[in-house]
Amino acid sequence: MPNVGIVIVSHSAKIAEGAADMVRQMVGDAVPLAYTGGNASGGLGTDVAAIMAAIDRAWSSAGVAVLVDLGGAETNSEMAIELLGHGRRAGVVVCNAPVVEGAVMAATESSGGSPLDVVKRTAEELSAQ
Amino acid sequence: MRTMDQNLQRELIMAVATSVIANAEELTSLDQAIGDGDHGINMKRGFEAVLTDIDGLATRPLPDALHAIGMALLMKIGGASGPLYGTLFMTLGKELPASPSTEEVARALAAAIAAIKTRGKSEIGEKTMLDVLAPVQAELAGGGAELAARLRRRAFAAADATTPMKALRGRASFLGDRSIGHMDPGARSSSLMVAAVCDVIGG
């Protein structure tokens, strides 16, 4: 069974890339990982098509956990997941967690072979504290 | 009021898009006060994408055109307004027949409002676009004489009425009480769209 994929979605391309660097430092190539940041014009914001592409890049039959920063990143990620279609959307979840810490925690959990619901719960423990 | 045909459909799309684009600076300025200051430029980007396909949109059946407008806004706006306005237009496309009556528009708008509430996890009274769309829908459902003129007034009054509200959703909610005293940018953009539609169908 492959590991759960991780997708990082930030309004800022730099934050998305930097958070992905931190994930790679922790788990290397053990976890499928993709990130996206910025709107369709390259400014601060999020881009539904780019989020869908990131989910494709991090795709895993074990599922994909999406980490987001602020409101629009969450709403656009939920929309991107719906547009994946019936066959795939059930395998993708948005985690209610801080984007940097959540991505590192989720990826670390995934690297140990945990299923998607455990990966999500581990990331979300950060919000419950 | 006029019945739907390709000319009217083109006029409606043009009117809504040009009104949002023409008022982009005001929307940005409202959003700078209580948000991240990108509402105007985001909405402008979305509706400019709509206008690039105006010939196609004007000639497709109304439900298809509304769905395509929703997808364009969803893909191009780049902020939370993308999914919210995308949901508005896509739900209208799903609910409306090609040549709808006033009653059918009222029902479709009610369905769109419900979909926006789900998408935005929001309710009436939280200083959002819903605070314009819901009273406009109620006025529309009531029907009666001079409907376009009344809807126009209702939309602008409802947007003004968001000024004393405290924001409970989106970036503006981070400001807490400091969001009071500023008009909600999404309420303003919604009122501009309603007014643009009213200007075409009532004029």
mmCIF file of C-alpha atoms in Angstrom:
data_model
loop_
_atom_site.group_PDB
_atom_site.id
_atom_site.type_symbol
_atom_site.label_atom_id
_atom_site.label_comp_id
_atom_site.label_asym_id
_atom_site.label_seq_id
_atom_site.Cartn_x
_atom_site.Cartn_y
_atom_site.Cartn_z
ATOM 1 C CA MET A 1 0.000 0.000 0.000
ATOM 2 C CA PRO A 2 1.503 3.378 -0.967
ATOM 3 C CA ASN A 3 1.625 6.274 1.481
ATOM 4 C CA VAL A 4 -1.002 9.026 1.658
ATOM 5 C CA GLY A 5 -0.182 11.992 -0.586
ATOM 6 C CA ILE A 6 0.165 15.514 0.794
ATOM 7 C CA VAL A 7 -0.879 18.711 -1.026
ATOM 8 C CA ILE A 8 0.023 22.166 0.299
ATOM 9 C CA VAL A 9 -2.167 25.102 -0.800
ATOM 10 C CA SER A 10 -1.203 28.627 0.228
ATOM 11 C CA HIS A 11 -2.122 32.098 -1.014
ATOM 12 C CA SER A 12 1.641 32.603 -1.345
ATOM 13 C CA ALA A 13 3.764 30.544 -3.761
ATOM 14 C CA LYS A 14 6.743 31.137 -1.463
ATOM 15 C CA ILE A 15 4.958 29.773 1.596
ATOM 16 C CA ALA A 16 3.743 26.735 -0.361
ATOM 17 C CA GLU A 17 7.251 26.023 -1.630
ATOM 18 C CA GLY A 18 8.857 26.644 1.756
ATOM 19 C CA ALA A 19 6.392 24.402 3.557
ATOM 20 C CA ALA A 20 7.063 21.689 0.967
ATOM 21 C CA ASP A 21 10.814 22.059 1.608
ATOM 22 C CA MET A 22 10.174 21.485 5.320
ATOM 23 C CA VAL A 23 8.109 18.383 4.538
ATOM 24 C CA ARG A 24 10.847 16.989 2.267
ATOM 25 C CA GLN A 25 13.455 17.599 4.978
ATOM 26 C CA MET A 26 11.352 15.480 7.335
ATOM 27 C CA VAL A 27 10.219 12.619 5.097
ATOM 28 C CA GLY A 28 12.390 12.767 1.972
ATOM 29 C CA ASP A 29 10.709 11.052 -0.968
ATOM 30 C CA ALA A 30 8.689 8.618 1.144
ATOM 31 C CA VAL A 31 5.466 10.581 0.640
ATOM 32 C CA PRO A 32 3.880 11.850 -2.596
ATOM 33 C CA LEU A 33 3.988 15.641 -2.201
ATOM 34 C CA ALA A 34 2.814 18.599 -4.286
ATOM 35 C CA TYR A 35 2.250 22.264 -3.574
ATOM 36 C CA THR A 36 0.652 25.294 -5.184
ATOM 37 C CA GLY A 37 0.370 28.946 -4.255
ATOM 38 C CA GLY A 38 -0.844 32.098 -5.931
ATOM 39 C CA ASN A 39 -3.762 32.968 -8.206
ATOM 40 C CA ALA A 40 -4.008 32.541 -11.985
ATOM 41 C CA SER A 41 -2.143 35.856 -12.475
ATOM 42 C CA GLY A 42 0.705 34.914 -10.149
ATOM 43 C CA GLY A 43 -0.449 37.225 -7.351
ATOM 44 C CA LEU A 44 -1.456 36.235 -3.833
ATOM 45 C CA GLY A 45 -4.467 33.914 -3.954
ATOM 46 C CA THR A 46 -5.366 30.389 -4.967
ATOM 47 C CA ASP A 47 -6.189 28.745 -8.281
ATOM 48 C CA VAL A 48 -8.681 25.884 -8.574
ATOM 49 C CA ALA A 49 -7.057 24.431 -11.710
ATOM 50 C CA ALA A 50 -3.614 24.539 -10.086
ATOM 51 C CA ILE A 51 -4.991 22.826 -6.961
ATOM 52 C CA MET A 52 -6.504 20.063 -9.117
ATOM 53 C CA ALA A 53 -3.120 19.645 -10.847
ATOM 54 C CA ALA A 54 -1.331 19.468 -7.486
ATOM 55 C CA ILE A 55 -3.750 16.768 -6.307
ATOM 56 C CA ASP A 56 -2.937 14.839 -9.502
ATOM 57 C CA ARG A 57 0.811 15.120 -8.833
ATOM 58 C CA ALA A 58 0.471 13.914 -5.241
ATOM 59 C CA TRP A 59 -2.120 11.263 -6.173
ATOM 60 C CA SER A 60 -2.010 8.069 -4.148
ATOM 61 C CA SER A 61 -4.409 5.147 -3.975
ATOM 62 C CA ALA A 62 -4.140 5.562 -0.186
ATOM 63 C CA GLY A 63 -5.669 9.046 -0.501
ATOM 64 C CA VAL A 64 -4.524 12.654 -0.464
ATOM 65 C CA ALA A 65 -4.530 15.102 2.479
ATOM 66 C CA VAL A 66 -4.758 18.795 1.527
ATOM 67 C CA LEU A 67 -3.323 21.438 3.862
ATOM 68 C CA VAL A 68 -4.545 25.014 3.328
ATOM 69 C CA ASP A 69 -3.878 28.437 4.827
ATOM 70 C CA LEU A 70 -6.738 30.972 4.812
ATOM 71 C CA GLY A 71 -10.428 30.939 3.757
ATOM 72 C CA GLY A 72 -10.145 31.151 -0.019
ATOM 73 C CA ALA A 73 -7.533 28.386 -0.067
ATOM 74 C CA GLU A 74 -9.960 26.136 1.789
ATOM 75 C CA THR A 75 -12.996 27.036 -0.344
ATOM 76 C CA ASN A 76 -11.058 26.701 -3.595
ATOM 77 C CA SER A 77 -9.604 23.361 -2.444
ATOM 78 C CA GLU A 78 -13.085 22.037 -1.593
ATOM 79 C CA MET A 79 -14.228 23.140 -5.050
ATOM 80 C CA ALA A 80 -11.215 21.484 -6.709
ATOM 81 C CA ILE A 81 -11.985 18.222 -4.906
ATOM 82 C CA GLU A 82 -15.611 18.309 -6.098
ATOM 83 C CA LEU A 83 -14.451 18.845 -9.677
ATOM 84 C CA LEU A 84 -12.291 15.695 -9.488
ATOM 85 C CA GLY A 85 -15.465 13.687 -10.092
ATOM 86 C CA HIS A 86 -17.216 10.874 -8.263
ATOM 87 C CA GLY A 87 -14.509 8.274 -8.661
ATOM 88 C CA ARG A 88 -11.714 10.267 -7.029
ATOM 89 C CA ARG A 89 -13.145 12.891 -4.690
ATOM 90 C CA ALA A 90 -13.798 10.437 -1.864
ATOM 91 C CA GLY A 91 -10.040 9.871 -1.554
ATOM 92 C CA VAL A 92 -9.144 13.524 -0.941
ATOM 93 C CA VAL A 93 -9.686 15.463 2.301
ATOM 94 C CA VAL A 94 -8.982 19.014 3.456
ATOM 95 C CA CYS A 95 -7.362 19.078 6.913
ATOM 96 C CA ASN A 96 -8.418 21.735 9.391
ATOM 97 C CA ALA A 97 -4.865 22.504 10.528
ATOM 98 C CA PRO A 98 -2.198 25.214 10.269
ATOM 99 C CA VAL A 99 -0.600 24.815 6.847
ATOM 100 C CA VAL A 100 3.090 24.488 7.748
ATOM 101 C CA GLU A 101 2.835 22.472 10.962
ATOM 102 C CA GLY A 102 -0.078 20.467 9.567
ATOM 103 C CA ALA A 103 1.815 19.533 6.401
ATOM 104 C CA VAL A 104 4.875 18.355 8.338
ATOM 105 C CA MET A 105 2.780 16.395 10.874
ATOM 106 C CA ALA A 106 0.558 14.865 8.186
ATOM 107 C CA ALA A 107 3.543 13.864 6.051
ATOM 108 C CA THR A 108 5.350 12.333 9.023
ATOM 109 C CA GLU A 109 2.252 10.308 9.879
ATOM 110 C CA SER A 110 1.871 9.277 6.231
ATOM 111 C CA SER A 111 5.510 8.196 5.994
ATOM 112 C CA GLY A 112 4.797 5.584 8.671
ATOM 113 C CA GLY A 113 2.127 4.032 6.474
ATOM 114 C CA SER A 114 -0.921 5.378 8.336
ATOM 115 C CA PRO A 115 -4.253 5.532 6.504
ATOM 116 C CA LEU A 116 -5.843 8.810 5.391
ATOM 117 C CA ASP A 117 -8.156 9.255 8.391
ATOM 118 C CA VAL A 118 -5.224 8.912 10.812
ATOM 119 C CA VAL A 119 -3.089 11.325 8.774
ATOM 120 C CA LYS A 120 -5.939 13.866 8.851
ATOM 121 C CA ARG A 121 -6.568 13.398 12.567
ATOM 122 C CA THR A 122 -2.867 13.838 13.394
ATOM 123 C CA ALA A 123 -2.691 17.096 11.441
ATOM 124 C CA GLU A 124 -5.890 18.337 13.058
ATOM 125 C CA GLU A 125 -4.654 17.642 16.587
ATOM 126 C CA LEU A 126 -2.650 20.834 16.095
ATOM 127 C CA SER A 127 -5.886 22.831 15.921
ATOM 128 C CA ALA A 128 -7.363 21.184 19.007
ATOM 129 C CA GLN A 129 -4.523 22.222 21.294
ATOM 130 C CA MET B 1 -40.413 42.922 -18.589
ATOM 131 C CA ARG B 2 -38.561 41.519 -21.579
ATOM 132 C CA THR B 3 -38.536 37.813 -22.395
ATOM 133 C CA MET B 4 -35.266 35.949 -22.773
ATOM 134 C CA ASP B 5 -33.632 35.780 -26.198
ATOM 135 C CA GLN B 6 -30.030 35.897 -27.443
ATOM 136 C CA ASN B 7 -29.953 39.693 -27.574
ATOM 137 C CA LEU B 8 -31.218 40.027 -24.020
ATOM 138 C CA GLN B 9 -28.842 37.302 -22.827
ATOM 139 C CA ARG B 10 -25.891 39.162 -24.373
ATOM 140 C CA GLU B 11 -27.025 42.466 -22.866
ATOM 141 C CA LEU B 12 -27.389 40.921 -19.416
ATOM 142 C CA ILE B 13 -23.942 39.302 -19.441
ATOM 143 C CA MET B 14 -22.345 42.484 -20.806
ATOM 144 C CA ALA B 15 -24.122 44.668 -18.244
ATOM 145 C CA VAL B 16 -23.132 42.537 -15.254
ATOM 146 C CA ALA B 17 -19.528 42.135 -16.413
ATOM 147 C CA THR B 18 -18.982 45.791 -17.336
ATOM 148 C CA SER B 19 -20.535 47.015 -14.093
ATOM 149 C CA VAL B 20 -18.228 44.837 -11.984
ATOM 150 C CA ILE B 21 -15.191 45.796 -14.080
ATOM 151 C CA ALA B 22 -16.067 49.522 -14.008
ATOM 152 C CA ASN B 23 -16.406 49.449 -10.212
ATOM 153 C CA ALA B 24 -13.361 47.279 -9.520
ATOM 154 C CA GLU B 25 -11.464 50.095 -7.812
ATOM 155 C CA GLU B 26 -14.315 50.760 -5.403
ATOM 156 C CA LEU B 27 -14.551 47.040 -4.580
ATOM 157 C CA THR B 28 -10.819 46.887 -3.944
ATOM 158 C CA SER B 29 -10.981 49.960 -1.749
ATOM 159 C CA LEU B 30 -13.822 48.430 0.331
ATOM 160 C CA ASP B 31 -11.800 45.226 0.643
ATOM 161 C CA GLN B 32 -8.679 47.145 1.692
ATOM 162 C CA ALA B 33 -10.638 48.443 4.677
ATOM 163 C CA ILE B 34 -11.706 45.056 6.061
ATOM 164 C CA GLY B 35 -10.075 42.326 3.947
ATOM 165 C CA ASP B 36 -7.036 41.544 1.849
ATOM 166 C CA GLY B 37 -7.727 44.254 -0.701
ATOM 167 C CA ASP B 38 -8.047 42.079 -3.773
ATOM 168 C CA HIS B 39 -11.809 41.811 -4.322
ATOM 169 C CA GLY B 40 -11.935 44.341 -7.148
ATOM 170 C CA ILE B 41 -8.969 43.026 -9.080
ATOM 171 C CA ASN B 42 -10.123 39.424 -8.579
ATOM 172 C CA MET B 43 -13.676 40.133 -9.756
ATOM 173 C CA LYS B 44 -12.318 42.128 -12.696
ATOM 174 C CA ARG B 45 -10.089 39.194 -13.706
ATOM 175 C CA GLY B 46 -13.078 36.838 -13.479
ATOM 176 C CA PHE B 47 -15.445 38.950 -15.549
ATOM 177 C CA GLU B 48 -12.781 39.805 -18.116
ATOM 178 C CA ALA B 49 -12.468 36.034 -18.615
ATOM 179 C CA VAL B 50 -16.265 35.903 -19.061
ATOM 180 C CA LEU B 51 -16.148 38.661 -21.701
ATOM 181 C CA THR B 52 -13.489 36.877 -23.782
ATOM 182 C CA ASP B 53 -16.224 34.367 -24.697
ATOM 183 C CA ILE B 54 -19.182 36.760 -24.922
ATOM 184 C CA ASP B 55 -20.193 35.540 -28.404
ATOM 185 C CA GLY B 56 -20.263 31.929 -27.252
ATOM 186 C CA LEU B 57 -22.041 32.767 -24.008
ATOM 187 C CA ALA B 58 -24.707 34.864 -25.740
ATOM 188 C CA THR B 59 -25.658 32.111 -28.182
ATOM 189 C CA ARG B 60 -25.714 29.121 -25.839
ATOM 190 C CA PRO B 61 -28.926 28.132 -24.028
ATOM 191 C CA LEU B 62 -29.231 30.180 -20.830
ATOM 192 C CA PRO B 63 -28.520 27.263 -18.435
ATOM 193 C CA ASP B 64 -25.311 26.366 -20.330
ATOM 194 C CA ALA B 65 -24.226 30.000 -20.464
ATOM 195 C CA LEU B 66 -24.748 30.437 -16.718
ATOM 196 C CA HIS B 67 -22.787 27.259 -16.001
ATOM 197 C CA ALA B 68 -19.916 28.465 -18.215
ATOM 198 C CA ILE B 69 -19.908 31.885 -16.509
ATOM 199 C CA GLY B 70 -19.759 30.143 -13.128
ATOM 200 C CA MET B 71 -16.828 27.989 -14.225
ATOM 201 C CA ALA B 72 -14.955 31.010 -15.617
ATOM 202 C CA LEU B 73 -15.413 32.908 -12.341
ATOM 203 C CA LEU B 74 -14.431 29.854 -10.311
ATOM 204 C CA MET B 75 -11.252 29.327 -12.308
ATOM 205 C CA LYS B 76 -10.147 32.954 -12.637
ATOM 206 C CA ILE B 77 -11.139 34.932 -9.542
ATOM 207 C CA GLY B 78 -8.543 33.291 -7.305
ATOM 208 C CA GLY B 79 -10.066 34.225 -3.954
ATOM 209 C CA ALA B 80 -12.983 32.915 -1.899
ATOM 210 C CA SER B 81 -15.290 34.925 -4.184
ATOM 211 C CA GLY B 82 -14.431 32.476 -6.999
ATOM 212 C CA PRO B 83 -16.186 29.457 -5.499
ATOM 213 C CA LEU B 84 -18.964 31.647 -4.069
ATOM 214 C CA TYR B 85 -19.861 33.487 -7.278
ATOM 215 C CA GLY B 86 -19.070 30.323 -9.248
ATOM 216 C CA THR B 87 -21.639 28.511 -7.111
ATOM 217 C CA LEU B 88 -24.164 31.327 -7.647
ATOM 218 C CA PHE B 89 -23.998 31.168 -11.441
ATOM 219 C CA MET B 90 -23.633 27.387 -11.696
ATOM 220 C CA THR B 91 -26.652 26.816 -9.444
ATOM 221 C CA LEU B 92 -28.712 29.299 -11.466
ATOM 222 C CA GLY B 93 -27.644 27.376 -14.580
ATOM 223 C CA LYS B 94 -28.725 24.113 -13.020
ATOM 224 C CA GLU B 95 -32.090 25.418 -11.826
ATOM 225 C CA LEU B 96 -33.254 27.733 -14.623
ATOM 226 C CA PRO B 97 -34.976 26.782 -17.893
ATOM 227 C CA ALA B 98 -33.881 28.497 -21.135
ATOM 228 C CA SER B 99 -36.587 31.158 -20.892
ATOM 229 C CA PRO B 100 -37.518 31.526 -17.228
ATOM 230 C CA SER B 101 -40.461 33.318 -15.655
ATOM 231 C CA THR B 102 -40.009 35.694 -12.713
ATOM 232 C CA GLU B 103 -41.217 32.928 -10.383
ATOM 233 C CA GLU B 104 -38.656 30.503 -11.800
ATOM 234 C CA VAL B 105 -35.869 33.041 -11.315
ATOM 235 C CA ALA B 106 -36.983 33.549 -7.703
ATOM 236 C CA ARG B 107 -36.909 29.792 -7.060
ATOM 237 C CA ALA B 108 -33.521 29.372 -8.746
ATOM 238 C CA LEU B 109 -32.064 32.271 -6.739
ATOM 239 C CA ALA B 110 -33.338 30.658 -3.537
ATOM 240 C CA ALA B 111 -31.538 27.446 -4.512
ATOM 241 C CA ALA B 112 -28.370 29.415 -5.307
ATOM 242 C CA ILE B 113 -28.512 31.166 -1.927
ATOM 243 C CA ALA B 114 -28.793 27.781 -0.200
ATOM 244 C CA ALA B 115 -25.793 26.504 -2.184
ATOM 245 C CA ILE B 116 -23.731 29.598 -1.305
ATOM 246 C CA LYS B 117 -24.567 29.132 2.385
ATOM 247 C CA THR B 118 -23.241 25.572 2.201
ATOM 248 C CA ARG B 119 -20.160 26.538 0.198
ATOM 249 C CA GLY B 120 -19.259 29.460 2.462
ATOM 250 C CA LYS B 121 -20.478 27.824 5.697
ATOM 251 C CA SER B 122 -22.337 31.082 6.232
ATOM 252 C CA GLU B 123 -25.757 32.415 7.161
ATOM 253 C CA ILE B 124 -27.717 35.648 6.727
ATOM 254 C CA GLY B 125 -26.531 38.508 8.950
ATOM 255 C CA GLU B 126 -22.821 37.688 8.868
ATOM 256 C CA LYS B 127 -21.877 40.633 6.627
ATOM 257 C CA THR B 128 -21.547 38.800 3.312
ATOM 258 C CA MET B 129 -23.004 38.706 -0.206
ATOM 259 C CA LEU B 130 -25.906 36.698 1.284
ATOM 260 C CA ASP B 131 -27.109 39.854 3.009
ATOM 261 C CA VAL B 132 -27.843 41.305 -0.436
ATOM 262 C CA LEU B 133 -28.948 38.173 -2.287
ATOM 263 C CA ALA B 134 -31.464 37.051 0.370
ATOM 264 C CA PRO B 135 -33.497 40.300 0.573
ATOM 265 C CA VAL B 136 -33.361 40.612 -3.226
ATOM 266 C CA GLN B 137 -34.713 37.060 -3.533
ATOM 267 C CA ALA B 138 -37.505 37.855 -1.060
ATOM 268 C CA GLU B 139 -38.489 40.966 -3.007
ATOM 269 C CA LEU B 140 -38.384 39.018 -6.289
ATOM 270 C CA ALA B 141 -40.522 36.206 -4.889
ATOM 271 C CA GLY B 142 -43.126 38.774 -3.799
ATOM 272 C CA GLY B 143 -43.490 40.029 -7.399
ATOM 273 C CA GLY B 144 -45.684 43.062 -8.107
ATOM 274 C CA ALA B 145 -45.405 46.286 -10.089
ATOM 275 C CA GLU B 146 -42.146 48.149 -10.867
ATOM 276 C CA LEU B 147 -40.252 45.053 -9.812
ATOM 277 C CA ALA B 148 -36.936 45.884 -11.512
ATOM 278 C CA ALA B 149 -36.773 49.340 -9.940
ATOM 279 C CA ARG B 150 -37.667 47.963 -6.527
ATOM 280 C CA LEU B 151 -35.085 45.175 -6.762
ATOM 281 C CA ARG B 152 -32.417 47.692 -7.690
ATOM 282 C CA ARG B 153 -33.203 49.880 -4.687
ATOM 283 C CA ARG B 154 -33.440 46.863 -2.414
ATOM 284 C CA ALA B 155 -30.023 45.581 -3.523
ATOM 285 C CA PHE B 156 -28.253 48.884 -2.864
ATOM 286 C CA ALA B 157 -30.052 49.404 0.461
ATOM 287 C CA ALA B 158 -29.126 45.870 1.525
ATOM 288 C CA ALA B 159 -25.463 46.437 0.670
ATOM 289 C CA ASP B 160 -25.540 49.683 2.689
ATOM 290 C CA ALA B 161 -27.119 47.762 5.559
ATOM 291 C CA THR B 162 -23.993 45.586 5.862
ATOM 292 C CA THR B 163 -22.025 48.664 7.016
ATOM 293 C CA PRO B 164 -23.050 48.487 10.696
ATOM 294 C CA MET B 165 -22.791 44.677 10.766
ATOM 295 C CA LYS B 166 -19.931 42.811 12.408
ATOM 296 C CA ALA B 167 -18.220 40.388 10.010
ATOM 297 C CA LEU B 168 -18.460 36.744 11.072
ATOM 298 C CA ARG B 169 -17.000 35.110 7.920
ATOM 299 C CA GLY B 170 -13.876 35.549 5.825
ATOM 300 C CA ARG B 171 -10.869 37.771 6.429
ATOM 301 C CA ALA B 172 -13.057 40.603 7.724
ATOM 302 C CA SER B 173 -14.032 38.421 10.693
ATOM 303 C CA PHE B 174 -10.392 38.602 11.898
ATOM 304 C CA LEU B 175 -11.024 42.295 12.584
ATOM 305 C CA GLY B 176 -13.922 41.611 14.961
ATOM 306 C CA ASP B 177 -15.581 44.868 16.007
ATOM 307 C CA ARG B 178 -13.259 46.833 13.725
ATOM 308 C CA SER B 179 -15.198 45.431 10.742
ATOM 309 C CA ILE B 180 -18.174 47.536 11.897
ATOM 310 C CA GLY B 181 -18.604 50.762 9.924
ATOM 311 C CA HIS B 182 -17.442 49.419 6.549
ATOM 312 C CA MET B 183 -19.624 48.075 3.739
ATOM 313 C CA ASP B 184 -18.953 44.439 2.871
ATOM 314 C CA PRO B 185 -17.186 44.228 -0.530
ATOM 315 C CA GLY B 186 -19.032 41.032 -1.527
ATOM 316 C CA ALA B 187 -22.374 42.602 -0.645
ATOM 317 C CA ARG B 188 -21.407 45.585 -2.790
ATOM 318 C CA SER B 189 -20.388 43.453 -5.781
ATOM 319 C CA SER B 190 -23.621 41.448 -5.482
ATOM 320 C CA SER B 191 -25.675 44.654 -5.425
ATOM 321 C CA LEU B 192 -23.867 45.895 -8.555
ATOM 322 C CA MET B 193 -24.759 42.678 -10.387
ATOM 323 C CA VAL B 194 -28.417 42.819 -9.330
ATOM 324 C CA ALA B 195 -28.632 46.478 -10.363
ATOM 325 C CA ALA B 196 -27.029 45.730 -13.747
ATOM 326 C CA VAL B 197 -29.607 42.995 -14.416
ATOM 327 C CA CYS B 198 -32.452 45.318 -13.323
ATOM 328 C CA ASP B 199 -31.224 48.116 -15.587
ATOM 329 C CA VAL B 200 -31.445 45.780 -18.597
ATOM 330 C CA ILE B 201 -34.733 44.014 -17.871
ATOM 331 C CA GLY B 202 -36.531 47.043 -16.494
ATOM 332 C CA GLY B 203 -35.244 49.579 -19.050
#
